[in-house]
CSV table of C-alpha atoms in Angstrom, one decimal:
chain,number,residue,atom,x,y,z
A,1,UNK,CA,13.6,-9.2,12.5
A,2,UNK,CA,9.6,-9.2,12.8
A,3,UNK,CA,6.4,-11.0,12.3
A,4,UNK,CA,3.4,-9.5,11.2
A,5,UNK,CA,0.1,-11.6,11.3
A,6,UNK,CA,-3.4,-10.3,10.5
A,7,UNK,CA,-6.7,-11.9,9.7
A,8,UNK,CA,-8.3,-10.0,7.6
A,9,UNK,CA,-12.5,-9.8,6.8
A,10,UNK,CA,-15.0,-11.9,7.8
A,11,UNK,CA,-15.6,-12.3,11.9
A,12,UNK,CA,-14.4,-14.3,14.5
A,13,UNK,CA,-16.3,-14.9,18.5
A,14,UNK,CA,-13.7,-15.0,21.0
A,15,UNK,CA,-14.8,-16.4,23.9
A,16,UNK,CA,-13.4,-15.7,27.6
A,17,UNK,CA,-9.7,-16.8,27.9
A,18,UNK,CA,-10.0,-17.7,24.1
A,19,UNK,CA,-7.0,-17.0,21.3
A,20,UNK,CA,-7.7,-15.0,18.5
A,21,UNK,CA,-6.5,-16.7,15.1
A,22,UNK,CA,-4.6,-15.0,12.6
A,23,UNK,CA,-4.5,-15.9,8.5
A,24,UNK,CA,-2.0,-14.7,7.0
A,25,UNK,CA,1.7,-13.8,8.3
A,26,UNK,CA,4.7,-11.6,6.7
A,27,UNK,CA,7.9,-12.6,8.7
A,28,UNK,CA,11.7,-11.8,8.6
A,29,UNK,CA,13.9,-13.5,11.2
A,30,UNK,CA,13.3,-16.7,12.7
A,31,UNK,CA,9.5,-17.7,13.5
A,32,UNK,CA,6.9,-20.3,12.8
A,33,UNK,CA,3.1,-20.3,12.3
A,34,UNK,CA,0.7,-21.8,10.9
A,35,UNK,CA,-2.4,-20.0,9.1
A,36,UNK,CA,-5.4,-19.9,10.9
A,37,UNK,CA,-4.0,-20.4,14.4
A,38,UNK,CA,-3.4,-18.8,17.3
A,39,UNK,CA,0.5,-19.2,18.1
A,40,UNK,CA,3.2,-17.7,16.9
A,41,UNK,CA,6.8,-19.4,17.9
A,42,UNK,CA,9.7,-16.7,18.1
A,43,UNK,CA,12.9,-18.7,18.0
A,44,UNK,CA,15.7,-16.1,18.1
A,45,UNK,CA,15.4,-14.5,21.9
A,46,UNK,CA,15.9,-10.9,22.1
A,47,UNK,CA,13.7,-8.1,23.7
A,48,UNK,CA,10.6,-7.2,21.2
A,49,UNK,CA,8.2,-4.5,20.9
A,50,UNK,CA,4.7,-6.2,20.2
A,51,UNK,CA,1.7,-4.6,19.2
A,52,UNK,CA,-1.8,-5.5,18.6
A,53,UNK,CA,-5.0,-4.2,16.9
A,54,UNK,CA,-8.6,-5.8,16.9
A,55,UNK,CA,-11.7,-4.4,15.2
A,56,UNK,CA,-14.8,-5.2,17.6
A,57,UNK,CA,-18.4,-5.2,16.8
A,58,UNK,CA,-21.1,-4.7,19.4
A,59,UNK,CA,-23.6,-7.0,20.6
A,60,UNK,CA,-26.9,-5.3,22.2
A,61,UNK,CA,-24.9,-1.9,22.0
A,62,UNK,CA,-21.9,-2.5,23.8
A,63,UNK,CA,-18.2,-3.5,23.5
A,64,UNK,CA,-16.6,-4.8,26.7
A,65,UNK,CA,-13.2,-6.4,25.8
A,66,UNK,CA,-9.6,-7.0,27.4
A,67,UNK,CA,-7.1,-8.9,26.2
A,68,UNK,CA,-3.1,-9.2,27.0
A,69,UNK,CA,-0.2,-11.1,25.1
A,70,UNK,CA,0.5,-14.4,26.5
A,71,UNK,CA,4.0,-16.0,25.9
A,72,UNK,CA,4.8,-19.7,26.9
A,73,UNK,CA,1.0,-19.5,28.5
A,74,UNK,CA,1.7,-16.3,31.2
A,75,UNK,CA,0.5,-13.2,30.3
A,76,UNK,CA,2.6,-10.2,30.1
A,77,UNK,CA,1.1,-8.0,32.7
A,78,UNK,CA,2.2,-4.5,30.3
A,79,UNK,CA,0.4,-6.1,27.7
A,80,UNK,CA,-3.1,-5.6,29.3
A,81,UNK,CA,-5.3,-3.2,27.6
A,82,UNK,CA,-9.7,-3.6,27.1
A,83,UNK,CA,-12.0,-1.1,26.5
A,84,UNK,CA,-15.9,-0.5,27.7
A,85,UNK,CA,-18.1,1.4,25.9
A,86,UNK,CA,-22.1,1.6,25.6
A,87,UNK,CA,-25.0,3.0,23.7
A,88,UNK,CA,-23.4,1.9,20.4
A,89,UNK,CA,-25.4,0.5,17.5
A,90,UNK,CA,-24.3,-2.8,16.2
A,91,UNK,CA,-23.6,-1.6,13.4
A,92,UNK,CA,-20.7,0.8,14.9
A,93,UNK,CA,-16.9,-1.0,15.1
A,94,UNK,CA,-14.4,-0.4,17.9
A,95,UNK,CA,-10.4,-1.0,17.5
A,96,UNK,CA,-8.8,-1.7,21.0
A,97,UNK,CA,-4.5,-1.6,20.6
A,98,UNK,CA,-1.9,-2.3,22.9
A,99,UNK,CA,1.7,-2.0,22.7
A,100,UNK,CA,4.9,-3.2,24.9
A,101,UNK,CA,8.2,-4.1,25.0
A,102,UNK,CA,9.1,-7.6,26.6
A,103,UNK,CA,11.8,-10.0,26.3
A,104,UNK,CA,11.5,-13.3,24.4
A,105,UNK,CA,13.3,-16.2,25.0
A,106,UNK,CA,13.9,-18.5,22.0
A,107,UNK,CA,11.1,-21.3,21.7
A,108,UNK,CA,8.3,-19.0,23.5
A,109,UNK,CA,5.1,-19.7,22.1
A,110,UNK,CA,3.4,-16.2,21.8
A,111,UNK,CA,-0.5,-15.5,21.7
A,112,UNK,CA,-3.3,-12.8,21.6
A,113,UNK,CA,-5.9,-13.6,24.8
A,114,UNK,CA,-9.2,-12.4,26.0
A,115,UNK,CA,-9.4,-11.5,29.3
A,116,UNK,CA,-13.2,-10.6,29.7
A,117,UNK,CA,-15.7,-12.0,30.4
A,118,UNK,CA,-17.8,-12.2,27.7
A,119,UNK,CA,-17.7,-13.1,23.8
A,120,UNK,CA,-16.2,-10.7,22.1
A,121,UNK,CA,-17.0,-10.1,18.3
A,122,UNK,CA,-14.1,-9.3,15.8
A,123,UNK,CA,-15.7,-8.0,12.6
A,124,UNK,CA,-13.5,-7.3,9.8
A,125,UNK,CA,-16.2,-6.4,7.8
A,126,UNK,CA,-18.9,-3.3,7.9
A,127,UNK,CA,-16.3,-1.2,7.4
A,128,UNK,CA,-17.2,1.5,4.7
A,129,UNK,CA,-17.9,-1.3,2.3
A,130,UNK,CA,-14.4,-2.3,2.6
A,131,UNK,CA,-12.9,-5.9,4.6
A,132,UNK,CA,-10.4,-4.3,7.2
A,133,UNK,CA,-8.0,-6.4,9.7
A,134,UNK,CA,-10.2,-8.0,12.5
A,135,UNK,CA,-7.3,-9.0,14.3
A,136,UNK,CA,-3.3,-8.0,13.8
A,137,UNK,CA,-0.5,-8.5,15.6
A,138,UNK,CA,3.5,-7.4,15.1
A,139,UNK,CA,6.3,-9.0,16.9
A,140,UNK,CA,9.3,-6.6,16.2
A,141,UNK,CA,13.0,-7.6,17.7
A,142,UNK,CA,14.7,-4.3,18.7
A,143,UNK,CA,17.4,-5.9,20.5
């Protein structure tokens, strides 16, 4: 089973220790979530291979982002992954990924966290004229 979530165009400011929000969600298996919110509930335990993407814009020519998967509030310390880079324009976009495989226990409430310490910028838009995913996440049971 999976979910697949994804907000896609537009922008959205995540601020330090803040969730990014996903719009729209493709699922198989046994999940709930509600559009335009941060948590995803996996209800059928098993060990999963999660992945993330996030499309950041800079602000005065720099990204500086980390973020890591939180499940039932405590985040998963392989799911760490950030980026720093400087001398961009803010026009430019940046996608940070991480990947990892964790098990899930049936009921866990499973969100996508900033660890920085600044805003971060997702911009799903700028993008060669075309809206792109600002923020996606895939939560794929493999056993």
């Amino acid at each position: 089973s999976y979910f697949d979530a994804a907000a896609n165009g537009g922008a959205q400011d995540v601020p330090p220790g803040g969730e990014v929000t996903f719009q729209t969600a493709y699922q198989s298996g046994d999940f709930v979530f509600s559009p335009n919110t941060s948590t995803i509930t996996v209800n059928t335990a098993g060990v999963y291979r999660v992945d993330y993407a996030l499309t950041l814009r800079p602000e005065d020519g720099t990204v500086n982002a980390a973020y890591a998967v939180a499940i039932n509030g405590l985040e998963n310390p392989l799911s760490f992954a950030g980026v720093r880079i400087t001398g961009l324009s803010d026009a430019e976009r940046i996608e940070l990924t991480g990947a990892f495989l964790t098990p899930i226990p049936a009921g866990a409430a499973v969100a996508l966290r900033s660890k920085g310490s600044t805003i971060n910028h997702l911009a799903g838009a700028g993008v060669n004229n075309q809206a792109v995913n600002r923020s996606a996440i895939i939560l794929q049971r493999i056993a």
